[in-house]
Amino acid sequence: MSKTQDPLLIKFGLSSHSQQQKYDRFVQEFMTCANATESYGRVFNATTDKAIKAGGYELMKHPYVVSQLQIKNKELDERLGPASALNRER
C-alpha cells in the first residue's frame, strides 16, 4: 500500500481513506447511541467483549475522532439551540 498524500489523513495520523471512513462511521454511531463500546462493536469486527471495550476507549481518545465529535456536537447545538446543549451536558 502506498503512503497517502492527503493532508487530512497526515494531520490525524490516519493510514488510509478506508480507516477514515470507519472512524467516521464510529462517530456517527456514537452520535446515535452515546456509547463508545456499542459504537465500536457496530463498526469493527472485534470478537471479544474485552477487545470491543478497549477499542471503543482508544478511539474516543484518537485526535480525528475527538475533532469529528466536536464538529458534530457544534452542528447539533446550532440546529437544536442553546437549551438542548445544556440538557446534553447533564
Coordinates of C-alpha atoms in Angstrom, one line a residue:
M1 CA 0.0 0.0 0.0
S2 CA 1.4 3.4 -0.9
K3 CA 1.6 6.3 1.5
T4 CA -1.1 8.8 1.3
Q5 CA -0.5 12.4 0.5
D6 CA -3.9 13.6 1.8
P7 CA -3.2 16.4 4.3
L8 CA -6.2 15.5 6.5
L9 CA -5.0 11.9 6.8
I10 CA -1.5 13.0 7.6
K11 CA -2.6 15.6 10.1
F12 CA -4.6 13.0 12.1
G13 CA -2.2 10.1 11.6
L14 CA -4.7 8.0 9.6
S15 CA -3.2 5.5 7.2
S16 CA -5.9 5.4 4.6
H17 CA -9.3 6.7 3.4
S18 CA -10.7 3.4 4.5
Q19 CA -9.6 4.0 8.1
Q20 CA -11.1 7.5 7.9
Q21 CA -14.4 6.1 6.7
K22 CA -14.5 3.6 9.6
Y23 CA -13.7 6.3 12.1
D24 CA -16.4 8.5 10.5
R25 CA -18.9 5.6 10.9
F26 CA -17.8 5.2 14.5
V27 CA -18.5 8.9 15.1
Q28 CA -21.9 8.6 13.5
E29 CA -22.8 5.5 15.6
F30 CA -21.6 7.3 18.8
M31 CA -23.7 10.3 18.0
T32 CA -26.7 8.0 17.8
C33 CA -26.2 5.9 20.9
A34 CA -23.6 7.8 23.0
N35 CA -21.8 4.6 23.9
A36 CA -18.2 4.0 22.7
T37 CA -18.3 0.3 23.3
E38 CA -21.5 -0.2 21.4
S39 CA -20.4 2.0 18.6
Y40 CA -17.1 0.2 18.2
G41 CA -18.9 -3.2 18.2
R42 CA -21.2 -2.0 15.4
V43 CA -18.3 -0.7 13.2
F44 CA -15.4 -3.1 13.7
N45 CA -15.0 -6.8 13.7
A46 CA -13.8 -7.3 17.2
T47 CA -14.5 -10.8 18.6
T48 CA -14.4 -10.4 22.4
D49 CA -16.0 -8.0 24.8
K50 CA -12.6 -7.0 26.1
A51 CA -11.4 -6.0 22.6
I52 CA -14.6 -4.1 21.9
K53 CA -14.3 -2.1 25.2
A54 CA -10.6 -1.4 24.6
G55 CA -11.2 -0.4 21.0
G56 CA -14.0 2.0 21.9
Y57 CA -11.9 3.5 24.7
E58 CA -8.9 4.0 22.4
L59 CA -11.0 5.5 19.6
M60 CA -12.6 8.1 21.9
K61 CA -9.1 9.4 22.5
H62 CA -8.0 9.5 18.9
P63 CA -7.5 13.1 17.6
Y64 CA -9.5 12.5 14.5
V65 CA -12.5 11.1 16.4
V66 CA -12.3 13.9 19.0
S67 CA -12.2 16.5 16.3
Q68 CA -15.2 15.0 14.4
L69 CA -17.2 14.7 17.6
Q70 CA -16.6 18.4 18.4
I71 CA -17.7 19.3 14.9
K72 CA -20.8 17.1 15.1
N73 CA -21.7 18.4 18.6
K74 CA -21.3 22.0 17.4
E75 CA -23.6 21.4 14.4
L76 CA -26.2 19.7 16.7
D77 CA -26.1 22.7 19.1
E78 CA -26.6 25.1 16.2
R79 CA -29.6 23.1 14.9
L80 CA -31.3 22.5 18.3
G81 CA -30.4 25.7 20.1
P82 CA -28.8 26.5 23.5
A83 CA -31.4 24.8 25.7
S84 CA -30.6 21.5 24.0
A85 CA -26.9 22.0 24.6
L86 CA -27.5 22.5 28.3
N87 CA -29.6 19.3 28.5
R88 CA -27.0 17.2 26.7
E89 CA -24.2 18.3 29.1
R90 CA -26.1 16.9 32.1

